[in-house]
Amino acid sequence: MLQLHYLPAGALAQAAPSASFPLFGVACFGPQTQGDMSPTAPPVAWVQLEPPAGEPALCEAWSTQGPLQRGQHGRVQWCGNAGLLFGAVQVHERALAQAETVPPLQEAARVAYAELFGALDGLGYPHLLRVWNHVPDINGMSHGLERYRLFNIGRQDAFLANGRNVVGASVPAASALGAAANAPLLVYCIASRQPAAAIENPRQLSAYDYPQDYGPRSPTFSRASLVSFGSQRLLFISGTASIVGHRTLHAGDVAEQTRETLRNIDAVLQQAQARGAAGMTLADLHYKVYVRHAADWPVIRAELQRAAGAAVRVIALQADVCRMDLLVEIEATGLQPTSQGTS
Ligand code: 3EB
């Protein structure tokens, strides 16, 4: 059983770590307010992003059944149970040994993923289900390329060097967002002992098939991943935007971009429903919304509430999105009980 809680940072200590569902991994947003956690605490990914004004600073807290094991493998902090692993890795571009020929962000992406794959293979959770990527100054330029494009080169190199496919059913779901220019590259993930099934969106070209207009190497992510875990079905819907085919639609119109994004999420959900997640609806999902301009949040929230209900569970963050003309990116997670089993 995997649970997802959206909690204020101050509530982490009391609320989630019940004896039966201890915390397994946490993402917190904003400036780091705690120092090193105790050795028994779960890994915490500190993402240097803020909520729009008036929104609470919530953490994304994952809990699951124990017994849990935790540790550090290279730069990777991890926590795992019988089936799943939460991992987080940070790489500072400026701390890398200067490779003369490779741009530091590209190298940071390669190193982060190489260390992640090393940890996953060493610990026996080889299947990457879901990845969150926070790329410092994602729309800035380095070495003549947009930094997101450099990140894509390093990520794809690491997938190939570590025996992973960069197209097809084993490609993980992901989100890719900006972070402060002085932040490290931060990658956190959920991995599994069992393979998941990637889901693509019939309205969109698979990102791994994007043409070269979007960079020399395609991004390595699927539109969603779906896996059975104990008595649950886990659905991880990737960061989703106003893209149809491979083109951005509705440049400059945040309400239309949000509606297009929600149509894309609904299309991915329909694919998941056809593959076993029958009955899962938009109202059942947990959302994270990345807003390029914080002032757009009320418009986006109204559209999300129209689609997913007024009580929608959501974390909103101001962040740069990986194409300059995208104003919003929305990801979603569904954790659906199935009828039998108790693990
Ligand atoms: C898109 O659909 C929007 O590079 O890992 C969304 C989710 C996006 C993940 C990634 C990029 C990524 O192309 C951008």
CSV table of C-alpha atoms and ligand atoms in Angstrom, one decimal:
chain,number,residue,atom,x,y,z
A,1,MET,CA,0.0,0.0,0.0
A,2,LEU,CA,1.3,3.4,-1.0
A,3,GLN,CA,-0.2,6.6,0.4
A,4,LEU,CA,0.2,10.2,-0.7
A,5,HIS,CA,-0.4,13.0,1.8
A,6,TYR,CA,-0.2,16.7,1.1
A,7,LEU,CA,0.8,18.2,4.4
A,8,PRO,CA,2.3,21.5,5.8
A,9,ALA,CA,6.0,20.9,6.6
A,10,GLY,CA,5.2,21.4,10.3
A,11,ALA,CA,2.7,18.5,10.3
A,12,LEU,CA,5.2,16.0,8.9
A,13,ALA,CA,6.5,15.1,12.3
A,14,GLN,CA,3.1,14.2,13.8
A,15,ALA,CA,0.7,13.3,11.1
A,16,ALA,CA,2.0,10.8,8.6
A,17,PRO,CA,4.5,8.5,10.2
A,18,SER,CA,2.0,6.2,11.9
A,19,ALA,CA,3.4,2.9,12.9
A,20,SER,CA,1.6,1.0,10.2
A,21,PHE,CA,2.3,3.5,7.4
A,22,PRO,CA,5.7,5.1,8.0
A,23,LEU,CA,7.0,7.9,5.8
A,24,PHE,CA,8.9,6.6,2.9
A,25,GLY,CA,9.9,9.7,1.1
A,26,VAL,CA,9.1,13.4,1.1
A,27,ALA,CA,9.4,16.3,-1.3
A,28,CYS,CA,9.3,19.8,0.4
A,29,PHE,CA,9.1,23.0,-1.5
A,30,GLY,CA,10.7,26.3,-0.6
A,31,PRO,CA,13.9,27.2,1.2
A,32,GLN,CA,15.2,24.4,3.3
A,33,THR,CA,14.0,24.9,6.8
A,34,GLN,CA,15.5,21.9,8.5
A,35,GLY,CA,19.0,20.7,8.7
A,36,ASP,CA,20.0,17.1,8.4
A,37,MET,CA,17.2,14.9,9.4
A,38,SER,CA,17.7,12.1,11.9
A,39,PRO,CA,19.1,8.9,10.4
A,40,THR,CA,15.7,7.2,10.8
A,41,ALA,CA,13.9,10.0,8.9
A,42,PRO,CA,12.9,9.3,5.3
A,43,PRO,CA,14.8,11.0,2.4
A,44,VAL,CA,13.6,14.5,1.9
A,45,ALA,CA,13.9,16.1,-1.6
A,46,TRP,CA,14.1,19.9,-1.1
A,47,VAL,CA,12.8,21.6,-4.2
A,48,GLN,CA,13.6,25.3,-4.4
A,49,LEU,CA,10.2,26.4,-5.6
A,50,GLU,CA,7.5,28.5,-3.9
A,51,PRO,CA,3.7,28.3,-4.0
A,52,PRO,CA,1.8,31.2,-5.5
A,53,ALA,CA,0.9,34.0,-3.0
A,54,GLY,CA,-1.8,32.8,-0.6
A,55,GLU,CA,-1.3,29.1,-1.2
A,56,PRO,CA,0.0,27.1,1.7
A,57,ALA,CA,3.5,25.5,1.5
A,58,LEU,CA,2.6,21.8,1.4
A,59,CYS,CA,4.9,18.8,1.3
A,60,GLU,CA,4.3,15.8,-0.8
A,61,ALA,CA,4.7,12.9,1.7
A,62,TRP,CA,4.7,9.3,0.6
A,63,SER,CA,4.1,6.6,3.2
A,64,THR,CA,3.9,2.8,2.9
A,65,GLN,CA,4.0,-0.3,4.9
A,66,GLY,CA,7.1,-1.3,6.6
A,67,PRO,CA,9.5,-2.7,7.4
A,68,LEU,CA,11.5,0.0,5.7
A,69,GLN,CA,15.2,0.1,5.0
A,70,ARG,CA,17.0,3.3,4.3
A,71,GLY,CA,20.5,4.4,3.4
A,72,GLN,CA,22.8,6.3,1.1
A,73,HIS,CA,24.3,4.8,-2.1
A,74,GLY,CA,26.7,7.3,-3.7
A,75,ARG,CA,24.9,10.6,-3.8
A,76,VAL,CA,21.5,8.8,-3.7
A,77,GLN,CA,19.4,8.9,-0.5
A,78,TRP,CA,16.9,6.1,-0.5
A,79,CYS,CA,14.2,4.3,1.4
A,80,GLY,CA,12.7,1.0,0.4
A,81,ASN,CA,10.1,-1.6,1.5
A,82,ALA,CA,9.3,-5.0,0.0
A,83,GLY,CA,8.4,-3.6,-3.3
A,84,LEU,CA,9.1,0.1,-3.8
A,85,LEU,CA,12.0,2.5,-3.4
A,86,PHE,CA,12.0,6.3,-3.0
A,87,GLY,CA,15.3,7.8,-4.0
A,88,ALA,CA,16.6,11.4,-4.3
A,89,VAL,CA,19.9,12.7,-5.7
A,90,GLN,CA,21.3,16.2,-6.1
A,91,VAL,CA,24.2,17.2,-8.2
A,92,HIS,CA,25.7,20.7,-8.2
A,93,GLU,CA,27.1,21.6,-11.7
A,94,ARG,CA,29.8,23.6,-10.2
A,95,ALA,CA,31.0,20.8,-8.0
A,96,LEU,CA,31.7,18.5,-10.9
A,97,ALA,CA,35.2,17.9,-12.0
A,98,GLN,CA,35.6,20.1,-15.0
A,99,ALA,CA,35.1,17.9,-18.0
A,100,GLU,CA,36.4,20.3,-20.8
A,101,THR,CA,34.2,19.0,-23.5
A,102,VAL,CA,30.9,18.3,-21.8
A,103,PRO,CA,28.7,21.2,-20.6
A,104,PRO,CA,28.3,20.9,-16.8
A,105,LEU,CA,24.5,20.6,-16.7
A,106,GLN,CA,24.6,17.8,-19.3
A,107,GLU,CA,27.3,16.1,-17.1
A,108,ALA,CA,25.2,16.7,-14.0
A,109,ALA,CA,22.2,15.0,-15.6
A,110,ARG,CA,24.3,12.1,-16.7
A,111,VAL,CA,25.8,11.7,-13.2
A,112,ALA,CA,22.5,12.0,-11.4
A,113,TYR,CA,20.9,9.3,-13.5
A,114,ALA,CA,23.9,7.1,-13.5
A,115,GLU,CA,24.0,7.2,-9.7
A,116,LEU,CA,20.3,6.6,-9.5
A,117,PHE,CA,20.5,3.6,-11.8
A,118,GLY,CA,23.5,2.3,-9.9
A,119,ALA,CA,21.5,2.5,-6.7
A,120,LEU,CA,18.4,0.9,-8.2
A,121,ASP,CA,20.3,-2.0,-9.7
A,122,GLY,CA,22.4,-2.5,-6.5
A,123,LEU,CA,19.4,-2.5,-4.2
A,124,GLY,CA,17.2,-4.6,-6.5
A,125,TYR,CA,14.5,-2.1,-7.5
A,126,PRO,CA,15.6,-1.8,-11.2
A,127,HIS,CA,12.3,-0.5,-12.6
A,128,LEU,CA,12.0,3.3,-12.6
A,129,LEU,CA,8.2,4.1,-12.3
A,130,ARG,CA,8.2,7.9,-11.8
A,131,VAL,CA,10.8,10.6,-11.8
A,132,TRP,CA,10.7,14.3,-10.9
A,133,ASN,CA,13.4,16.5,-12.4
A,134,HIS,CA,14.2,20.0,-11.2
A,135,VAL,CA,16.6,21.7,-13.5
A,136,PRO,CA,18.3,24.9,-12.4
A,137,ASP,CA,17.5,27.8,-14.8
A,138,ILE,CA,15.8,25.4,-17.2
A,139,ASN,CA,15.1,27.9,-19.9
A,140,GLY,CA,18.5,29.6,-19.7
A,141,MET,CA,21.2,29.0,-22.3
A,142,SER,CA,24.5,27.3,-21.7
A,143,HIS,CA,27.1,26.3,-24.4
A,144,GLY,CA,24.7,27.4,-27.1
A,145,LEU,CA,21.8,25.3,-26.1
A,146,GLU,CA,18.7,25.7,-23.9
A,147,ARG,CA,19.6,24.1,-20.6
A,148,TYR,CA,16.6,21.7,-20.7
A,149,ARG,CA,18.0,20.4,-24.0
A,150,LEU,CA,21.4,19.8,-22.4
A,151,PHE,CA,19.6,18.0,-19.5
A,152,ASN,CA,17.9,15.8,-22.1
A,153,ILE,CA,21.3,14.8,-23.6
A,154,GLY,CA,22.8,13.8,-20.2
A,155,ARG,CA,19.6,11.9,-19.2
A,156,GLN,CA,19.4,9.9,-22.4
A,157,ASP,CA,23.1,9.1,-22.2
A,158,ALA,CA,22.7,7.6,-18.7
A,159,PHE,CA,19.6,5.6,-19.7
A,160,LEU,CA,21.6,4.0,-22.6
A,161,ALA,CA,24.8,3.5,-20.6
A,162,ASN,CA,22.8,1.7,-17.9
A,163,GLY,CA,20.9,-0.7,-20.1
A,164,ARG,CA,17.6,1.1,-20.1
A,165,ASN,CA,15.3,1.6,-23.1
A,166,VAL,CA,14.7,5.2,-24.2
A,167,VAL,CA,11.5,4.3,-26.1
A,168,GLY,CA,8.6,2.0,-25.3
A,169,ALA,CA,6.9,0.3,-22.4
A,170,SER,CA,9.6,0.6,-19.7
A,171,VAL,CA,10.2,4.3,-20.0
A,172,PRO,CA,9.2,6.1,-16.8
A,173,ALA,CA,6.7,8.8,-16.2
A,174,ALA,CA,8.3,12.1,-15.3
A,175,SER,CA,8.0,15.8,-14.8
A,176,ALA,CA,10.7,18.4,-15.7
A,177,LEU,CA,10.6,21.9,-14.2
A,178,GLY,CA,12.9,24.7,-13.4
A,179,ALA,CA,14.5,25.5,-10.2
A,180,ALA,CA,16.5,28.5,-9.0
A,181,ALA,CA,19.6,29.2,-11.1
A,182,ASN,CA,21.9,28.5,-8.1
A,183,ALA,CA,20.1,25.3,-7.0
A,184,PRO,CA,21.6,21.9,-7.7
A,185,LEU,CA,20.0,19.6,-10.3
A,186,LEU,CA,17.6,17.6,-8.2
A,187,VAL,CA,16.1,14.3,-9.3
A,188,TYR,CA,13.8,12.2,-7.1
A,189,CYS,CA,12.0,9.0,-8.0
A,190,ILE,CA,9.9,6.0,-7.1
A,191,ALA,CA,11.2,2.7,-8.4
A,192,SER,CA,9.9,-0.8,-8.1
A,193,ARG,CA,11.0,-4.5,-8.0
A,194,GLN,CA,8.3,-5.2,-10.6
A,195,PRO,CA,8.1,-3.6,-14.0
A,196,ALA,CA,5.4,-1.1,-14.8
A,197,ALA,CA,3.6,-0.4,-18.1
A,198,ALA,CA,4.1,2.9,-19.8
A,199,ILE,CA,1.1,4.6,-21.2
A,200,GLU,CA,1.2,7.1,-24.1
A,201,ASN,CA,-1.4,9.7,-25.1
A,202,PRO,CA,-3.1,9.2,-28.5
A,203,ARG,CA,-3.5,13.1,-28.7
A,204,GLN,CA,0.3,13.6,-28.4
A,205,LEU,CA,3.4,12.3,-30.1
A,206,SER,CA,5.4,10.3,-27.6
A,207,ALA,CA,8.0,12.7,-26.2
A,208,TYR,CA,10.8,10.2,-27.0
A,209,ASP,CA,9.7,10.7,-30.7
A,210,TYR,CA,9.7,14.5,-30.7
A,211,PRO,CA,11.5,15.9,-33.7
A,212,GLN,CA,14.9,17.6,-33.5
A,213,ASP,CA,13.3,21.0,-33.4
A,214,TYR,CA,13.0,20.5,-29.6
A,215,GLY,CA,16.7,19.6,-29.2
A,216,PRO,CA,19.3,17.2,-30.4
A,217,ARG,CA,18.1,14.3,-28.1
A,218,SER,CA,14.5,13.6,-27.3
A,219,PRO,CA,13.3,13.7,-23.8
A,220,THR,CA,13.2,10.3,-22.1
A,221,PHE,CA,9.8,10.0,-20.4
A,222,SER,CA,6.4,8.3,-21.0
A,223,ARG,CA,3.0,10.0,-20.6
A,224,ALA,CA,2.2,7.8,-17.6
A,225,SER,CA,3.1,4.6,-15.8
A,226,LEU,CA,0.7,2.0,-14.4
A,227,VAL,CA,1.7,-0.8,-12.0
A,228,SER,CA,-0.1,-3.1,-9.6
A,229,PHE,CA,1.4,-3.0,-6.1
A,230,GLY,CA,-0.2,-5.3,-3.5
A,231,SER,CA,-3.8,-4.4,-3.2
A,232,GLN,CA,-3.5,-1.3,-5.3
A,233,ARG,CA,-3.1,0.0,-8.8
A,234,LEU,CA,-0.6,3.0,-9.0
A,235,LEU,CA,-1.0,5.4,-11.8
A,236,PHE,CA,1.7,8.1,-12.3
A,237,ILE,CA,0.7,10.7,-14.9
A,238,SER,CA,3.6,12.7,-16.1
A,239,GLY,CA,3.8,16.5,-16.2
A,240,THR,CA,1.3,17.3,-18.9
A,241,ALA,CA,1.0,20.5,-20.9
A,242,SER,CA,-0.9,22.2,-23.7
A,243,ILE,CA,0.8,20.1,-26.4
A,244,VAL,CA,-1.1,18.3,-29.2
A,245,GLY,CA,1.0,16.2,-31.6
A,246,HIS,CA,4.3,17.8,-30.7
A,247,ARG,CA,3.3,21.5,-30.9
A,248,THR,CA,2.4,23.9,-28.2
A,249,LEU,CA,-1.2,25.2,-28.5
A,250,HIS,CA,-2.7,28.4,-27.2
A,251,ALA,CA,0.5,30.4,-26.7
A,252,GLY,CA,-0.2,33.3,-24.4
A,253,ASP,CA,-3.7,32.0,-23.2
A,254,VAL,CA,-3.4,30.4,-19.8
A,255,ALA,CA,-7.1,29.3,-19.5
A,256,GLU,CA,-7.0,27.6,-22.9
A,257,GLN,CA,-3.6,26.0,-22.1
A,258,THR,CA,-5.1,24.7,-18.8
A,259,ARG,CA,-8.2,23.2,-20.6
A,260,GLU,CA,-5.9,21.6,-23.3
A,261,THR,CA,-3.7,20.2,-20.5
A,262,LEU,CA,-6.7,18.7,-18.7
A,263,ARG,CA,-8.0,17.1,-22.0
A,264,ASN,CA,-4.6,15.5,-22.3
A,265,ILE,CA,-4.7,14.2,-18.7
A,266,ASP,CA,-8.2,12.9,-19.3
A,267,ALA,CA,-7.0,11.1,-22.5
A,268,VAL,CA,-4.1,9.5,-20.5
A,269,LEU,CA,-6.6,8.5,-17.8
A,270,GLN,CA,-8.8,6.8,-20.4
A,271,GLN,CA,-5.9,4.8,-21.6
A,272,ALA,CA,-5.2,3.7,-18.0
A,273,GLN,CA,-8.9,2.9,-17.5
A,274,ALA,CA,-8.7,0.6,-20.5
A,275,ARG,CA,-5.6,-1.1,-19.0
A,276,GLY,CA,-7.0,-2.0,-15.6
A,277,ALA,CA,-7.6,1.2,-13.8
A,278,ALA,CA,-11.3,1.1,-14.6
A,279,GLY,CA,-13.3,3.4,-12.5
A,280,MET,CA,-10.5,5.9,-11.7
A,281,THR,CA,-11.7,9.4,-12.3
A,282,LEU,CA,-10.2,12.9,-12.5
A,283,ALA,CA,-11.6,13.5,-9.0
A,284,ASP,CA,-9.7,10.6,-7.6
A,285,LEU,CA,-6.3,12.0,-8.5
A,286,HIS,CA,-3.7,14.0,-6.5
A,287,TYR,CA,-2.4,16.9,-8.6
A,288,LYS,CA,0.6,19.1,-8.7
A,289,VAL,CA,0.4,22.3,-10.8
A,290,TYR,CA,3.5,24.2,-12.0
A,291,VAL,CA,2.6,27.8,-12.9
A,292,ARG,CA,5.0,29.9,-14.9
A,293,HIS,CA,3.4,33.2,-13.7
A,294,ALA,CA,2.1,33.0,-10.1
A,295,ALA,CA,-0.6,35.5,-11.0
A,296,ASP,CA,-2.2,32.9,-13.4
A,297,TRP,CA,-2.9,30.5,-10.5
A,298,PRO,CA,-6.5,31.5,-9.8
A,299,VAL,CA,-7.5,31.0,-13.5
A,300,ILE,CA,-5.8,27.6,-13.6
A,301,ARG,CA,-7.3,26.6,-10.2
A,302,ALA,CA,-10.8,27.4,-11.5
A,303,GLU,CA,-10.3,25.2,-14.6
A,304,LEU,CA,-8.8,22.3,-12.5
A,305,GLN,CA,-11.7,22.6,-10.0
A,306,ARG,CA,-14.2,22.5,-12.9
A,307,ALA,CA,-12.6,19.3,-14.2
A,308,ALA,CA,-11.7,17.5,-10.9
A,309,GLY,CA,-14.1,19.0,-8.4
A,310,ALA,CA,-13.9,21.8,-5.9
A,311,ALA,CA,-12.3,19.6,-3.3
A,312,VAL,CA,-9.4,18.7,-5.6
A,313,ARG,CA,-6.2,17.8,-3.8
A,314,VAL,CA,-3.5,20.0,-5.2
A,315,ILE,CA,0.0,21.4,-4.6
A,316,ALA,CA,0.6,24.6,-6.6
A,317,LEU,CA,4.1,25.8,-7.3
A,318,GLN,CA,5.6,28.7,-9.3
A,319,ALA,CA,8.1,27.2,-11.7
A,320,ASP,CA,9.5,27.6,-15.1
A,321,VAL,CA,8.3,25.0,-17.6
A,322,CYS,CA,10.5,23.4,-20.2
A,323,ARG,CA,9.2,25.2,-23.2
A,324,MET,CA,9.2,29.0,-23.1
A,325,ASP,CA,5.7,29.1,-24.5
A,326,LEU,CA,4.2,26.8,-21.9
A,327,LEU,CA,2.4,28.6,-19.1
A,328,VAL,CA,1.4,25.6,-17.0
A,329,GLU,CA,2.3,21.9,-16.5
A,330,ILE,CA,0.1,19.6,-14.4
A,331,GLU,CA,0.9,16.1,-13.1
A,332,ALA,CA,-1.3,13.6,-11.4
A,333,THR,CA,-1.2,10.5,-9.2
A,334,GLY,CA,-3.9,7.9,-8.7
A,335,LEU,CA,-3.7,5.2,-6.0
A,336,GLN,CA,-6.6,2.9,-6.5
A,337,PRO,CA,-7.5,0.0,-4.2
A,338,THR,CA,-8.2,-3.2,-5.9
A,339,SER,CA,-10.5,-5.9,-4.5
A,340,GLN,CA,-8.1,-8.4,-2.9
A,341,GLY,CA,-4.8,-8.6,-1.1
A,342,THR,CA,-3.4,-6.7,1.8
A,343,SER,CA,0.2,-5.9,1.0
B,1,3EB,C1,6.0,17.9,-22.7
B,1,3EB,O1,4.9,17.3,-22.7
B,1,3EB,C2,6.1,18.9,-21.6
B,1,3EB,O2,11.5,16.1,-19.8
B,1,3EB,O3,10.9,14.8,-18.2
B,1,3EB,C3,6.6,17.1,-19.2
B,1,3EB,C4,7.0,16.0,-18.4
B,1,3EB,C5,7.6,17.7,-20.0
B,1,3EB,C6,8.3,15.5,-18.4
B,1,3EB,C7,10.6,15.6,-19.0
B,1,3EB,C8,9.0,17.2,-19.9
B,1,3EB,C9,9.3,16.2,-19.1
B,1,3EB,O4,6.9,17.8,-23.5
B,1,3EB,C10,7.3,18.9,-20.8
